[in-house]
Tab-separated table of C-alpha atoms in Angstrom:
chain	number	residue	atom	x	y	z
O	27	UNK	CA	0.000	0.000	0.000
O	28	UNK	CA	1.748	3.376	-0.987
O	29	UNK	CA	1.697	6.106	1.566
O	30	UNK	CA	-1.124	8.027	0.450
O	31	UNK	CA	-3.628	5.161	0.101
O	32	UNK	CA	-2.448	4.241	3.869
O	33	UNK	CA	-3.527	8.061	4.761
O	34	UNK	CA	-6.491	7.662	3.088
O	35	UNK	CA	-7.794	4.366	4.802
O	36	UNK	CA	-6.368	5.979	8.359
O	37	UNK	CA	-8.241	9.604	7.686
O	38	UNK	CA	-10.729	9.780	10.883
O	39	UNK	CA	-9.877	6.461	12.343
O	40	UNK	CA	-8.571	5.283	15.436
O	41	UNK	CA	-4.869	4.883	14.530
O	42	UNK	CA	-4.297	1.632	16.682
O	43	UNK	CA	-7.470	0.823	14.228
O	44	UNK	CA	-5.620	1.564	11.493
O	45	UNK	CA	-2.152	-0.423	12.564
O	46	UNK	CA	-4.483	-3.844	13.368
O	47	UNK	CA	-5.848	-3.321	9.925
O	48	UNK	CA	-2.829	-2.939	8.016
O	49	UNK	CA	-0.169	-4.492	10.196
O	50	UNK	CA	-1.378	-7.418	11.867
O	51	UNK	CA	1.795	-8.579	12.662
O	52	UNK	CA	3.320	-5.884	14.713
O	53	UNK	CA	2.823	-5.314	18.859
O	54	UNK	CA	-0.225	-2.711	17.833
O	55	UNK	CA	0.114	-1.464	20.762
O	56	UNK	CA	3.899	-0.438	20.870
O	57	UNK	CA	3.480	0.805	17.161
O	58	UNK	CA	0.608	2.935	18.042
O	59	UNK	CA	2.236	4.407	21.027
O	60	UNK	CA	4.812	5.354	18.506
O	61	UNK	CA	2.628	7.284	15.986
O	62	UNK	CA	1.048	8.938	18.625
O	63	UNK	CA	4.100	10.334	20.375
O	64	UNK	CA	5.071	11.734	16.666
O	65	UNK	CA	1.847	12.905	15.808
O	66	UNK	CA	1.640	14.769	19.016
O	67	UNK	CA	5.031	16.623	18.752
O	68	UNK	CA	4.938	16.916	14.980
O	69	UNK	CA	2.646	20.063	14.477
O	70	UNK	CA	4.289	21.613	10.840
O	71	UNK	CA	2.046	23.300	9.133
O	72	UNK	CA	-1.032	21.992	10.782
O	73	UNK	CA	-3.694	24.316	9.926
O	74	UNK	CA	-8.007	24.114	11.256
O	75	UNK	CA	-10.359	24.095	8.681
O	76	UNK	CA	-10.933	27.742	7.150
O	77	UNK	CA	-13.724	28.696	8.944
O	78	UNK	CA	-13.691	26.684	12.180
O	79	UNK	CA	-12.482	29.164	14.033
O	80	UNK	CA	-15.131	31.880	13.551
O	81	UNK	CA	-17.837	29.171	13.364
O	82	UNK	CA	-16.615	28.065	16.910
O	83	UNK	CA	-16.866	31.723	18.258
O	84	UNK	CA	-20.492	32.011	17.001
O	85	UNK	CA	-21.412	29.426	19.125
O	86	UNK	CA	-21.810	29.063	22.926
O	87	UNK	CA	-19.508	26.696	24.849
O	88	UNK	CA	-22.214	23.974	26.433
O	89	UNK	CA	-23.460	24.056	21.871
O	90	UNK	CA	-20.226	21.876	20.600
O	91	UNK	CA	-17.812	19.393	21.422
O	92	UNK	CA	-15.552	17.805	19.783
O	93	UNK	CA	-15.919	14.063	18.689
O	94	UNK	CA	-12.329	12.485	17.419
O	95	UNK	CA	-10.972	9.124	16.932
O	96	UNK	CA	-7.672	10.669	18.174
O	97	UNK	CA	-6.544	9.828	21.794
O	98	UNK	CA	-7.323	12.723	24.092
O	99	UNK	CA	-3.630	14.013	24.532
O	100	UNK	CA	-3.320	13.782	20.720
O	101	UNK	CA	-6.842	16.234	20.312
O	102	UNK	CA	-5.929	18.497	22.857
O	103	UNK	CA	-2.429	19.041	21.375
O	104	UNK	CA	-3.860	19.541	17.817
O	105	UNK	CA	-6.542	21.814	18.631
O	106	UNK	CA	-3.727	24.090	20.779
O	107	UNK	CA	-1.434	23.774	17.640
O	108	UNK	CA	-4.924	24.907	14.782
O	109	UNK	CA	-5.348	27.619	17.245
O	110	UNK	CA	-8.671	26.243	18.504
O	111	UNK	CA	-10.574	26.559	21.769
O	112	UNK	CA	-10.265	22.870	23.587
O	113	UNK	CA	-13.525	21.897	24.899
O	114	UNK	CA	-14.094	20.608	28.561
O	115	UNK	CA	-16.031	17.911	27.440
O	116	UNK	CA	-15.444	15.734	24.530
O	117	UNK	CA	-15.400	12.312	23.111
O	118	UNK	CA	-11.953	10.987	21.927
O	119	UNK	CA	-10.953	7.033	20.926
O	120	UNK	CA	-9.851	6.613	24.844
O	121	UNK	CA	-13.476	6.912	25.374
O	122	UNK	CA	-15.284	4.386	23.209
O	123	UNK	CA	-14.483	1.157	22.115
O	124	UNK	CA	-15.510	0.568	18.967
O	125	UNK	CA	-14.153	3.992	17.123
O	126	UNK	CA	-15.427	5.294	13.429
O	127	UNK	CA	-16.841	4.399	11.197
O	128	UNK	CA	-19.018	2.670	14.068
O	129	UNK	CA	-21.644	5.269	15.373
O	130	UNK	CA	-20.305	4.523	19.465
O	131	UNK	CA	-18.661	8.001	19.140
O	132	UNK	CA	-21.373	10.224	17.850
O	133	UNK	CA	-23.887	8.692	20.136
O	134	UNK	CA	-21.789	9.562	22.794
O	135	UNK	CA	-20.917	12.737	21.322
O	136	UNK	CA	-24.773	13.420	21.068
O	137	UNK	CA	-25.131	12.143	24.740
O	138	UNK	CA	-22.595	14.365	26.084
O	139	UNK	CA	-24.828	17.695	25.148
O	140	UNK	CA	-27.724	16.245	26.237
O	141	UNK	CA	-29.417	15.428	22.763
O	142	UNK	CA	-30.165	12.876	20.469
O	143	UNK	CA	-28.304	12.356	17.792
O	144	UNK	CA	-30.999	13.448	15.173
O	145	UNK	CA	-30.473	16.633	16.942
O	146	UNK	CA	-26.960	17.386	16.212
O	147	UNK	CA	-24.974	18.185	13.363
O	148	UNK	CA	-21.814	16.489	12.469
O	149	UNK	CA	-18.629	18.236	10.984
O	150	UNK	CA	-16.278	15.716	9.027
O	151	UNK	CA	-13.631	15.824	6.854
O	152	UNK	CA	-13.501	12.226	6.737
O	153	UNK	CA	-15.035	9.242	5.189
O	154	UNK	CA	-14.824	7.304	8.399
O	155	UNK	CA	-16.151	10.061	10.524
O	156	UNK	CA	-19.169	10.472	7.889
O	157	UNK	CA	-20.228	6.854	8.088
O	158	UNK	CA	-19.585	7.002	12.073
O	159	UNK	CA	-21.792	10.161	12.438
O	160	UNK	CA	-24.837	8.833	9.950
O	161	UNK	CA	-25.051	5.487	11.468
O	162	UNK	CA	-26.152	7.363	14.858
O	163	UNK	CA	-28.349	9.487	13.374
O	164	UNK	CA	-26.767	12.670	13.068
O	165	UNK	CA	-27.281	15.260	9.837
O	166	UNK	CA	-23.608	15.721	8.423
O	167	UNK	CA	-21.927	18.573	6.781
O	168	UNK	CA	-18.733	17.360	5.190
O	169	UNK	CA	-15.423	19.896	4.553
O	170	UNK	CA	-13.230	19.045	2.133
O	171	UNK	CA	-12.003	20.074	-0.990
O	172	UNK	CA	-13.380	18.989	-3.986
O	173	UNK	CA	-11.374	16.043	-5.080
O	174	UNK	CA	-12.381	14.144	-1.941
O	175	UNK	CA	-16.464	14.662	-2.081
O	176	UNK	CA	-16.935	11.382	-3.909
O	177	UNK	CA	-15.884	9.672	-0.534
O	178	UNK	CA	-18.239	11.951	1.515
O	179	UNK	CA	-21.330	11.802	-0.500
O	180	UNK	CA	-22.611	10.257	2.116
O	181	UNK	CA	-23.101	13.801	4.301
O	182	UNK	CA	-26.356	15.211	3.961
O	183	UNK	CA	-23.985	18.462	2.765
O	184	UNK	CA	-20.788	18.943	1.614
O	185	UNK	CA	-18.865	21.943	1.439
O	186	UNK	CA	-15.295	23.415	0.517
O	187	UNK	CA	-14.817	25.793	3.319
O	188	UNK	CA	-16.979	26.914	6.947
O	189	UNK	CA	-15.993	30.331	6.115
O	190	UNK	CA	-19.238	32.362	5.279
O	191	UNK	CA	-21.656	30.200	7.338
O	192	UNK	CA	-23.945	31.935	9.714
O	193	UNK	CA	-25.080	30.837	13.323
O	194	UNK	CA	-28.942	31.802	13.937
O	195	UNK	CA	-29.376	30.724	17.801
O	196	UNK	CA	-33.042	30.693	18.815
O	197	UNK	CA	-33.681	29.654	22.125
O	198	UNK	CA	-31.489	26.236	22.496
O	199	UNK	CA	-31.840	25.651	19.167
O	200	UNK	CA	-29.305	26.343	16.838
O	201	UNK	CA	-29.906	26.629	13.144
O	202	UNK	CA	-26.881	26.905	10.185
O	203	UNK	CA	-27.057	28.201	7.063
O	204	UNK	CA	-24.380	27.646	4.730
């Protein structure tokens, strides 16, 4: 498997996932400590998605969390390096079991704000995360650019970029337009 098919099959999975997978015959374990600790420490031109930022400020704190399959130290560490708030709850692959594409993390995700899932809307970037967030019921706007929509066409929505959308908060509802 060349490098970028391997990226492509770990995008939005949990990476000791993603070792058993490809790798059956290495400790998983030892190798995913290993990618973690360079994924943590390795934060070169890591850059949020264009628009998270501001969409993030729009909203109020208790309104979003974050649901990753990376393990908490690696989310925290990558939302300090994109320059985005951390949230004090969120859902990370220490915390479920079965990680995307099952829908354990968005259910729990949903649970954690005190909604169903039908109520929430999923951001994803990834195939994985797409799959993982429809399966529980969630709507699902997809960010990416355009040469990888055919592998979110799942989403209810895909878009290039969060810049430009709008927040409309009525009550403790919350509705997007985009």
């Amino acid at each position: 498997m060349s490098p970028a098919e391997t990226i492509h099959a770990a995008h939005g999975r949990k990476s000791i996932d993603t070792v058993r997978a490809l790798r059956p015959e290495l400790d998983a374990d030892t190798e995913n400590a290993f990618i973690e600790n360079l994924e943590v420490t390795d934060n070169d031109g890591l850059v949020s998605l264009p628009g998270a930022a501001e969409l993030l400020k729009m909203l109020r704190p208790e309104q979003w969390t974050v649901v990753t399959s990376a393990s908490r130290r690696l989310a925290v560490a990558r939302l300090a390096a994109g320059c985005l708030p951390v949230p004090s709850r969120m859902i990370t692959g220490d915390d479920v079991l079965a990680g995307k594409p099952d829908p354990a993390p968005y259910a729990k995700g949903a649970a954690l704000l005190g909604l169903a899932p039908h109520d929430c809307l999923a951001v994803e970037d990834a195939a994985a995360g797409v799959a993982s967030a429809r399966a529980a019921g969630c709507k699902v706007l997809a960010v990416a650019d355009r040469t990888e929509w055919p592998s979110l066409a799942a989403a209810d929505h895909v878009i290039e970029s969060l810049f430009g959308m709008r927040v409309d908060l009525e009550g403790d509802r919350i509705r997007f337009r985009f």
